[in-house]
Coordinates of C-alpha atoms in Angstrom, one line a residue:
Chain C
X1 CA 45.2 3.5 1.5
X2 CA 44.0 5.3 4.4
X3 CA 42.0 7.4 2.3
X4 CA 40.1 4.5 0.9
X5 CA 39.1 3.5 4.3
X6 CA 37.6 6.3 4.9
X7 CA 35.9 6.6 2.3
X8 CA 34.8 2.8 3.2
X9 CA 33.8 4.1 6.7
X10 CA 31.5 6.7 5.2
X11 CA 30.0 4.6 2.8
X12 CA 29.1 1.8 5.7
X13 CA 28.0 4.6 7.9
X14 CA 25.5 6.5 5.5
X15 CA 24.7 2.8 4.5
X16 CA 23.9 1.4 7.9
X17 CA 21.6 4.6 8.4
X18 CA 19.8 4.7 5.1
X19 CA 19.1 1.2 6.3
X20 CA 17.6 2.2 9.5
X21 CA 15.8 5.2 8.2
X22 CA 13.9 2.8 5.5
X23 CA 13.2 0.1 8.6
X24 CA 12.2 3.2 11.2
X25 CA 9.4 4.4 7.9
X26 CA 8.8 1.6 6.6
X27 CA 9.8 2.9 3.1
X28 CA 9.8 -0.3 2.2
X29 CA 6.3 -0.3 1.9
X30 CA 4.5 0.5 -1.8
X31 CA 2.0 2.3 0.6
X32 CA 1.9 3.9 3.3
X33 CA -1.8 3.1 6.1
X34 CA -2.8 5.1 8.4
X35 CA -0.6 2.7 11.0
X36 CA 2.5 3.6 8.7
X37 CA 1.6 7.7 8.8
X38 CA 0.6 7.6 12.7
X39 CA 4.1 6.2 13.1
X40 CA 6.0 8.4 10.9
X41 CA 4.1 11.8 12.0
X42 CA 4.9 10.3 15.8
X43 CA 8.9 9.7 15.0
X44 CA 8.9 13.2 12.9
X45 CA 7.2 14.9 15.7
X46 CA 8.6 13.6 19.3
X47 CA 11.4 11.4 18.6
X48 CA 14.1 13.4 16.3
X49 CA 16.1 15.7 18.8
X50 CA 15.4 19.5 18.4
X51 CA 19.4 19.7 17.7
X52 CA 18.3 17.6 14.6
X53 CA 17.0 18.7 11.0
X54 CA 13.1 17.4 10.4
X55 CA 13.1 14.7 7.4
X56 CA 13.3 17.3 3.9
X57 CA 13.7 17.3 0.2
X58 CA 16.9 18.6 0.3
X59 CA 18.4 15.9 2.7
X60 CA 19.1 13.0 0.1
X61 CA 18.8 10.3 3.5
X62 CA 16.2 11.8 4.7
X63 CA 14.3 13.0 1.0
X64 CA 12.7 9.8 0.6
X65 CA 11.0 9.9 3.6
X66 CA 9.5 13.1 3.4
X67 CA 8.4 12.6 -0.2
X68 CA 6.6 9.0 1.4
X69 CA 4.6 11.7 3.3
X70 CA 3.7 13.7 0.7
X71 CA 2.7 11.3 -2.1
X72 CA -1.1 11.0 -3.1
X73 CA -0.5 7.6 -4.1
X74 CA -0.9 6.5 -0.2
X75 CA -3.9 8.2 -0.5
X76 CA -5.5 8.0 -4.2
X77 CA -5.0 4.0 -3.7
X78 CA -8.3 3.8 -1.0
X79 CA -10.3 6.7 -1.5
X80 CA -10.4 6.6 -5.3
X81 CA -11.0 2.5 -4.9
X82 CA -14.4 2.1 -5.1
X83 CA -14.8 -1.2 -4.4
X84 CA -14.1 -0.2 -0.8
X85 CA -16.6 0.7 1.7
X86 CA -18.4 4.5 1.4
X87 CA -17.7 4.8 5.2
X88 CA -14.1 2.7 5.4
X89 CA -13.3 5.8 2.7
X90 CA -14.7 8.7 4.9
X91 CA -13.1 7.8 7.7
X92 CA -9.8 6.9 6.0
X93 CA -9.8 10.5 4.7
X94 CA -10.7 11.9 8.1
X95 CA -7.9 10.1 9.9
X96 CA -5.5 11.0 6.9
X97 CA -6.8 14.8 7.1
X98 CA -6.4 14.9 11.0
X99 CA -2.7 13.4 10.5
X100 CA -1.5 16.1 8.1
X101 CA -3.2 18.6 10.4
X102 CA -0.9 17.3 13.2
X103 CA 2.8 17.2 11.4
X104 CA 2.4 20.8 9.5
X105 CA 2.9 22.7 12.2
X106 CA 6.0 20.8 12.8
X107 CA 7.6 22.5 9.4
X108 CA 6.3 25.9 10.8
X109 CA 9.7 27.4 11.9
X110 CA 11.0 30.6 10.8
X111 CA 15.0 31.3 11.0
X112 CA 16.5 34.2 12.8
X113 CA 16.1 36.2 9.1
X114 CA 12.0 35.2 9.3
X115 CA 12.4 33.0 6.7
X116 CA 11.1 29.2 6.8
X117 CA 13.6 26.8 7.6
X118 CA 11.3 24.2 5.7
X119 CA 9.4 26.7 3.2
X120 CA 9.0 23.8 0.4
X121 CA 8.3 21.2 2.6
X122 CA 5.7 23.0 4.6
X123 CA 3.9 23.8 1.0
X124 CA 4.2 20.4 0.5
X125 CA 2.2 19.5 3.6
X126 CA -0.4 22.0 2.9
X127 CA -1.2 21.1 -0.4
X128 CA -1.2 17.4 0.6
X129 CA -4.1 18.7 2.7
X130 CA -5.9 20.5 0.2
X131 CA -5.8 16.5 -1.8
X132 CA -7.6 14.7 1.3
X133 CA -9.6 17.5 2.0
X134 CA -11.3 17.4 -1.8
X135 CA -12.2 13.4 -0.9
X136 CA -13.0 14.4 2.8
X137 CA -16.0 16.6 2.1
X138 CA -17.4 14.8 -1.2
X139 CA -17.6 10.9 0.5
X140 CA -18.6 12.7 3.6
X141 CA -21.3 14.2 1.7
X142 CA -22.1 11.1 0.1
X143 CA -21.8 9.2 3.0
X144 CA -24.6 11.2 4.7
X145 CA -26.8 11.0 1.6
X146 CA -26.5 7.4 1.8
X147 CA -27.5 7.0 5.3
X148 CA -30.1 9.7 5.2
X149 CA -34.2 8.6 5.4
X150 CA -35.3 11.8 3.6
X151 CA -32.1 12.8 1.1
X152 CA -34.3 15.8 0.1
X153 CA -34.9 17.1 3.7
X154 CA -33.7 20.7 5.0
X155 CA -32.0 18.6 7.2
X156 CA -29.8 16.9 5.2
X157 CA -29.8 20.4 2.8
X158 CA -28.4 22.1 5.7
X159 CA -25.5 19.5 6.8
X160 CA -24.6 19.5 3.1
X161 CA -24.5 22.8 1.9
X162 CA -22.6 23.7 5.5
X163 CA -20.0 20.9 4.5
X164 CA -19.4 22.7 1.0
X165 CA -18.8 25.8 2.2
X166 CA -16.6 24.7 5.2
X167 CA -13.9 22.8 2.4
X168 CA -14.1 26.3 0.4
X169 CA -13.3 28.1 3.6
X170 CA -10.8 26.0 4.6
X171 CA -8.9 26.5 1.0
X172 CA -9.1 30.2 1.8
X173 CA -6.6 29.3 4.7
X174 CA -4.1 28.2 1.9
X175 CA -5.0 31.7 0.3
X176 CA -4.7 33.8 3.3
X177 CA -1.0 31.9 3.7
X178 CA 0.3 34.3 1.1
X179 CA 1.0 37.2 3.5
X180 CA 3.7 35.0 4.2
X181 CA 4.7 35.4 1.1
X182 CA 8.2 37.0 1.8
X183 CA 9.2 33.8 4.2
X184 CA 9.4 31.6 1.4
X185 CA 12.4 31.0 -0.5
X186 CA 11.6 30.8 -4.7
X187 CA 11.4 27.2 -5.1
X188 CA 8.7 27.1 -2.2
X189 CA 6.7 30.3 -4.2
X190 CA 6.6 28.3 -7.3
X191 CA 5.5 24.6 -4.9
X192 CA 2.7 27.0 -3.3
X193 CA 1.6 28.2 -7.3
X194 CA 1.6 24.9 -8.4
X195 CA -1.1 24.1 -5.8
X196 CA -3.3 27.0 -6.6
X197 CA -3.0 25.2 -10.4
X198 CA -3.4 22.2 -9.4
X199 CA -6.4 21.9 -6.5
X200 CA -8.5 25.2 -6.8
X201 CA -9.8 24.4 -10.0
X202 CA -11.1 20.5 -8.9
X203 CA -12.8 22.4 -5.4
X204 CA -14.7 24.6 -7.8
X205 CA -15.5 21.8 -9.8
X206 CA -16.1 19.3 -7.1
X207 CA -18.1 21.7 -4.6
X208 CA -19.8 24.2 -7.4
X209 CA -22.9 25.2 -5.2
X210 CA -20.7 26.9 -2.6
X211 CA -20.4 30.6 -2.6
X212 CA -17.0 32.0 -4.0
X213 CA -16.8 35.7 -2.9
X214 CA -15.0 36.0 -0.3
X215 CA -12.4 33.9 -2.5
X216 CA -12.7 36.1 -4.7
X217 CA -12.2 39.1 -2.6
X218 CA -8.9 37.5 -1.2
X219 CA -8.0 36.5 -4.4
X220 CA -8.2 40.9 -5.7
X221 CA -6.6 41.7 -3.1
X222 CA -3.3 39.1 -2.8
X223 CA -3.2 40.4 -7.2
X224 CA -2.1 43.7 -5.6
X225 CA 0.0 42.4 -3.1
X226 CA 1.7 39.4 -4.0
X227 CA 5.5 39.5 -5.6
X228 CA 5.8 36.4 -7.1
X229 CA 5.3 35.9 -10.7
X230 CA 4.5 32.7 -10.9
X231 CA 1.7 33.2 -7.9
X232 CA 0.3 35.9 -10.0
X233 CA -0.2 34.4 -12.6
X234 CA -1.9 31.3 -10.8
X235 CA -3.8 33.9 -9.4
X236 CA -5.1 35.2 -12.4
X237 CA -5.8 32.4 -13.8
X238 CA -8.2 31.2 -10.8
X239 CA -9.6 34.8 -11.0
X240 CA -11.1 34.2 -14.7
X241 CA -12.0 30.5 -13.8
X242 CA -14.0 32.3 -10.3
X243 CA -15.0 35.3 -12.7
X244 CA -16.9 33.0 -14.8
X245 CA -18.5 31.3 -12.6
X246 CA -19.9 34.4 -10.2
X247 CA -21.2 35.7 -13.5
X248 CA -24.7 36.7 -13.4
X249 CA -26.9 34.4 -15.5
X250 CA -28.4 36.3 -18.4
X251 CA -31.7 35.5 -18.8
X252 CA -32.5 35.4 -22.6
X253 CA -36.4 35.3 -23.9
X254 CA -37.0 32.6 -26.0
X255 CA -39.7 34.4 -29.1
X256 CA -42.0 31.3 -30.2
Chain O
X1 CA 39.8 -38.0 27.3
X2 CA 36.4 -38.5 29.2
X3 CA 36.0 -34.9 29.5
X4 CA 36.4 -34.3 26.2
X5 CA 33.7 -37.2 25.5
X6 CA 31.3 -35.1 28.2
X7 CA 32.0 -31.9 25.5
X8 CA 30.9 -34.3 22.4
X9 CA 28.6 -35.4 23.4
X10 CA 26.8 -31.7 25.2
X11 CA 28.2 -30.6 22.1
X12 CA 25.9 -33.2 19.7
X13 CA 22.6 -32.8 21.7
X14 CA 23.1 -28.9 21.9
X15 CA 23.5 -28.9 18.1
X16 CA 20.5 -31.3 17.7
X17 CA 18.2 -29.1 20.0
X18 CA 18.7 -25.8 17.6
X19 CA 18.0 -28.0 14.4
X20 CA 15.3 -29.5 16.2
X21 CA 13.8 -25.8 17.2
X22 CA 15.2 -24.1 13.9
X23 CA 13.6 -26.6 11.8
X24 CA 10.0 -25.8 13.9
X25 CA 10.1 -22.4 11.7
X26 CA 10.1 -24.2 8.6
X27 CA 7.3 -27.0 10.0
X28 CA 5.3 -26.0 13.0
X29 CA 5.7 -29.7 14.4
X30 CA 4.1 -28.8 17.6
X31 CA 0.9 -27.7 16.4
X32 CA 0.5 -29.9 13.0
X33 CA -1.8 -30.4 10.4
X34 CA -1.9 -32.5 7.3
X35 CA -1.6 -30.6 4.2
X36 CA -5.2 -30.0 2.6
X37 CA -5.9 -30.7 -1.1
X38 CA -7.3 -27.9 -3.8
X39 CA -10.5 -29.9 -3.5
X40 CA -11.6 -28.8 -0.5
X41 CA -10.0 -25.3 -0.4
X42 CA -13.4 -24.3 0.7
X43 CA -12.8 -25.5 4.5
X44 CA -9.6 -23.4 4.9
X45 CA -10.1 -21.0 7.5
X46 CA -7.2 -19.0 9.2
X47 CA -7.5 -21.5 11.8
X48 CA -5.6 -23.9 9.5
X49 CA -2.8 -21.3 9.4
X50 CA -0.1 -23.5 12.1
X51 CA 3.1 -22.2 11.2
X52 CA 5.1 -19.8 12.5
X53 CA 6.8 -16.6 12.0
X54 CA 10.6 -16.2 11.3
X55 CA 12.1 -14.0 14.6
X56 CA 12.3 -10.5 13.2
X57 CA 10.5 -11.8 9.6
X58 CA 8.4 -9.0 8.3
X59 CA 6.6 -7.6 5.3
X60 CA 7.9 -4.1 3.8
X61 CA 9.0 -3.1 7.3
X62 CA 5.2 -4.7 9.1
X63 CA 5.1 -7.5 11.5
X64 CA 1.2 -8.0 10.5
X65 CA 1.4 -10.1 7.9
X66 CA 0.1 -13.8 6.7
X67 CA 2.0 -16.1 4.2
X68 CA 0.3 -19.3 2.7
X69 CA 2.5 -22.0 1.8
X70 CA 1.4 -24.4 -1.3
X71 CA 3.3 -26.9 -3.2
X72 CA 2.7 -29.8 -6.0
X73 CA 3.3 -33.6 -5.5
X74 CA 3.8 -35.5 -8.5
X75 CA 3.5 -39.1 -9.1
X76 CA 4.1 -41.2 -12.3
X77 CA 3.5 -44.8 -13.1
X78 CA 4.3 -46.4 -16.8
X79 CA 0.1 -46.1 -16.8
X80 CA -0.7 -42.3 -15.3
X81 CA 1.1 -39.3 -14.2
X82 CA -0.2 -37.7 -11.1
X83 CA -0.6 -34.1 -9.7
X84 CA -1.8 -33.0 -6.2
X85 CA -2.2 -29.5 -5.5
X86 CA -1.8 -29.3 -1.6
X87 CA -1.3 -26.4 1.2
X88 CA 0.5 -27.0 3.7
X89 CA -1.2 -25.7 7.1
X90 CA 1.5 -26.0 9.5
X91 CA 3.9 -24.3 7.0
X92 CA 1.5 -21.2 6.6
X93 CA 0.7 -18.3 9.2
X94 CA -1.2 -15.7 9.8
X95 CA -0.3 -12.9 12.6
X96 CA -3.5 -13.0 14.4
X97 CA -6.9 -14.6 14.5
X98 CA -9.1 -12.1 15.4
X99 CA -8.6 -9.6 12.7
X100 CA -10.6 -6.8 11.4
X101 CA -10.4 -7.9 7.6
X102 CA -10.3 -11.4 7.9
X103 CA -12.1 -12.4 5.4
X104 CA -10.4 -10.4 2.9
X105 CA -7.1 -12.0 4.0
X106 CA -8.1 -15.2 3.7
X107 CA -9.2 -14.6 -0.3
X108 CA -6.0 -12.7 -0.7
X109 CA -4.1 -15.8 0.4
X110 CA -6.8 -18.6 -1.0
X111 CA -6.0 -16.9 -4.6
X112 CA -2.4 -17.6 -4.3
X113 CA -3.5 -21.7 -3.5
X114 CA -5.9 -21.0 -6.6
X115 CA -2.8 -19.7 -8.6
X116 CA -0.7 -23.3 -7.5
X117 CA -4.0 -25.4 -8.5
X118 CA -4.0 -23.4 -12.1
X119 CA 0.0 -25.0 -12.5
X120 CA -1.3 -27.5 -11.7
X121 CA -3.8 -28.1 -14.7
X122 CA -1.3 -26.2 -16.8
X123 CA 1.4 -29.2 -15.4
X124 CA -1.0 -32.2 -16.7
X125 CA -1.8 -30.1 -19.8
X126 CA 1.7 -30.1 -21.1
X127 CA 2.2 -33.6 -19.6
X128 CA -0.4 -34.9 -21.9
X129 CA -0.5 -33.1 -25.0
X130 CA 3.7 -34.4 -24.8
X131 CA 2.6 -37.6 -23.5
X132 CA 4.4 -39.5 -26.6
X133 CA 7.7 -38.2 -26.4
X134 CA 8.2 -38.2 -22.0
X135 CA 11.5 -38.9 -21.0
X136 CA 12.9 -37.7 -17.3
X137 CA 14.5 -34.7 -19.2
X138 CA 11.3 -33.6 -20.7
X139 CA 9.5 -34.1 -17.8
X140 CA 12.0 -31.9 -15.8
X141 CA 11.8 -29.0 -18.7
X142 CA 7.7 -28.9 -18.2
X143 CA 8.0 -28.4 -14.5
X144 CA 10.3 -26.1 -15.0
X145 CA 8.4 -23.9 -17.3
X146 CA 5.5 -24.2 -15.4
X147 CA 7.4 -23.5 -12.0
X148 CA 8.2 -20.3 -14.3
X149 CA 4.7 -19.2 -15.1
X150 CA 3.7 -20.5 -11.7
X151 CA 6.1 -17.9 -9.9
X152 CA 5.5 -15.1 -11.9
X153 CA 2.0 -14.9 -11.2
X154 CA 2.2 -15.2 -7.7
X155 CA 4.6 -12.4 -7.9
X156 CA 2.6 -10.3 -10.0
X157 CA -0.6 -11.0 -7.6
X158 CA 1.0 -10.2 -4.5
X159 CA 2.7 -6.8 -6.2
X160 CA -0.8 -5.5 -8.2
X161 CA -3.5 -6.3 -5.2
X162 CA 0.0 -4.8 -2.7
X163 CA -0.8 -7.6 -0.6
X164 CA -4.9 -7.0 -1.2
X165 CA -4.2 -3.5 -0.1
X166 CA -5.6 -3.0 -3.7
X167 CA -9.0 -3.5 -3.5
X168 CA -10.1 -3.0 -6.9
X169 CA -7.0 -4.9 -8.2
X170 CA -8.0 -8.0 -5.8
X171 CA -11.1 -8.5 -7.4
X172 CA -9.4 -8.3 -10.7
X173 CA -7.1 -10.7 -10.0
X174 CA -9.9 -13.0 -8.3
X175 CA -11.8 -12.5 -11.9
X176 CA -8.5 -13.6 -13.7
X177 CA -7.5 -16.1 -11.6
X178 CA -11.0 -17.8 -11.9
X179 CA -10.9 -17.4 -15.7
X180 CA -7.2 -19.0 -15.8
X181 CA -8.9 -22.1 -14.1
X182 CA -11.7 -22.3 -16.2
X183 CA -9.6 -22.3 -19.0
X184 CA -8.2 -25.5 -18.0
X185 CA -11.2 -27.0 -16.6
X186 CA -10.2 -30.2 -18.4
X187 CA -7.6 -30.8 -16.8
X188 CA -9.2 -30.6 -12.9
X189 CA -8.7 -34.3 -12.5
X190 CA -5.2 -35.5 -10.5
X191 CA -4.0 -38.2 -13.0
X192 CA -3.1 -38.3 -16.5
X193 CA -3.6 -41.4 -18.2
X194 CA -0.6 -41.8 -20.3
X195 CA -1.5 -45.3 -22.7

């Protein structure tokens, strides 16, 4: 008897705060608006005691939240719609960008062994950049050739061609973040692979005028480096894709 | 025995004042309007949006929200059967005047009094193609197959266009909304003329 209210208690409890949690992040909500994230990043960020764990995908009460934070669907719905406004879209992005910017470094604790106390999650929040940033630069771009007098000026050229190299810089970032490689638990390693799969080969495709050697530089040496199989291999891969494409032209006489 | 009169009676007034407030939730009697016909859906503004919010009523978690509230009215003689399409202004609210999308929040919710008026003609279709064979029973089966379809679409609208969140899904609902009524173009007029 007393055991089954107990077990009663616990359920009401966990109940009454899976409750709360939904109400506090408005999980309720198909998506989430930049209102919704603001408020989320805010709770996540200055309102959880530091005694407390950080919303994370092993936490079943708390899982549901972080995935919310991570899902491209809150995303994908406005900037892929494009019967919304070319600006409305930037700036969604830019807002959305500046927001993920602001809660990563949140998940950037390491434990007394060096490890990351949030390895996956902090993947997770990368890769969720590397997303917005691929819509960030190309309506940004468009944007600008929209508004532009002169689409053809040096100009315009210039803004452009610096906005495709800054998104292929900023992926090096996510490149560079392998020297942390040994912080990361294996779940994370194979997270961090996945978004080499997943979002290197739609920047190269997106932005193909940029210039891709210093990638590739990174890329060589990380091959030497690196320990994890799956990251290798995800490495190679991108290596062929890059090798291909810094392949000199060969320029081949056509006899009439 | 006079006292306990005094209680009744503080008793029955006190009771009377919640219905009387309670019941302002449901029907924003202090700032009423007549309910507007489909016909002239084209002067609804968010002006016309009296009622008010439930305490602690919100959408998926959001206090920013509008709700439109429509209904039919159906009247039947031995010579026609009737049906009004109406929305009901002081029964419907929006959370602010001054918003940035108003415009789109107004189509959202005008689709949804477009979705009632489409029953509406689907109500006096079924009426008169069965317009032989009408007793009360039948009468009550077609609204309640058309309440049905009625209910489902609303729901599917809201959950596709998220509220017109959705923008591309808005403007296909607006398409297939306006198709639905064109469909049943002849049936626009209020009364069906049963003999």
């Amino acid at each position: 008897m007393k055991k089954s209210y107990l077990l009663f208690f616990i359920l009401l409890i966990s109940s009454t705060s899976c409750d709360s949690i939904s109400k506090k992040y408005h999980l309720e909500k198909k998506y989430w608006d930049i209102d919704d994230y603001s408020s989320a990043v805010n709770n996540i960020k200055y309102h959880i005691p530091s005694d407390e764990k950080l919303p994370s995908l092993t936490d079943p009460i708390t899982a549901p939240v972080f995935k919310k934070l991570i899902d491209i669907n809150n995303i994908a719905v406005v900037v892929e719609d494009t019967t919304l406004g070319l600006k409305h879209r930037s700036e969604f992005t830019k807002e959305m960008f500046s927001l993920n910017r602001s809660i990563t470094p949140a998940y950037d604790i390491l434990n007394s062994k060096d490890q990351f106390i949030y390895g996956s999650e902090l993947i997770e929040l990368l890769k969720l950049g590397l997303y917005i940033q691929l819509y960030e630069f190309s309506l940004g771009n468009k944007y600008i050739l929209k508004n532009a007098i002169n689409n053809s000026s040096s100009e315009i050229s210039s803004v452009i061609n610096s906005n495709n190299q800054t998104v292929v810089n900023n992926y090096l970032i996510y490149l560079r973040f392998l020297k942390k490689e040994e912080a990361l638990q294996s779940d994370a390693l194979k997270r961090y692979a996945d978004g080499i799969d997943t979002y290197f080969p739609k920047l190269i495709n997106s932005f193909p005028s940029s210039n891709y050697t210093e990638m590739l530089t990174i890329i060589n040496a990380n091959l030497n480096s690196v320990k994890s199989i799956e990251i290798k291999e995800s490495l190679s891969k991108l290596k062929v894709l890059l090798d291909e494409k810094l392949k000199p032209e060969v320029k081949t006489e056509v006899t009439p | 025995m006079r006292l306990f009169k005094f209680y009744d009676s503080l008793i029955l007034v006190f009771s009377f004042m919640i219905v009387l407030i309670a019941s302002l939730w449901d029907i924003n009697l202090l700032d009423y309007q007549a309910p507007i016909e489909h016909s002239n859906y084209k002067d609804i503004t968010l002006k016309n949006f009296r009622g008010l919010n439930k305490p602690f009523k919100t959408l998926d978690g959001k206090a920013e929200f509008a709700f439109i509230t429509t209904g039919l009215y159906t009247y039947q003689t031995s010579e026609y059967f009737e049906v009004k399409c109406y929305f009901y202004p002081s029964r419907s609210y929006t959370y602010k005047n001054n918003i940035k999308n108003e415009n789109e929040l107004l189509t959202h919710e005008i689709y949804h009094f477009h979705i009632t008026e489409y029953s509406a003609r689907l109500l006096r279709k079924n009426i008169f193609l069965n317009k032989n064979f009408l007793s009360n029973r039948k009468i009550d089966n077609i609204r309640t197959k058309v309440k049905f379809t009625e209910d489902s679409l609303q729901y599917l609208y809201d959950e596709e266009t998220y509220h017109s969140y959705v923008s591309k899904m808005q403007i296909r609902w607006q398409m297939r909304v306006d198709s639905l009524l064109k469909s049943l173009e002849a049936y626009k007029s209020q009364r069906i003329i049963l003999k």
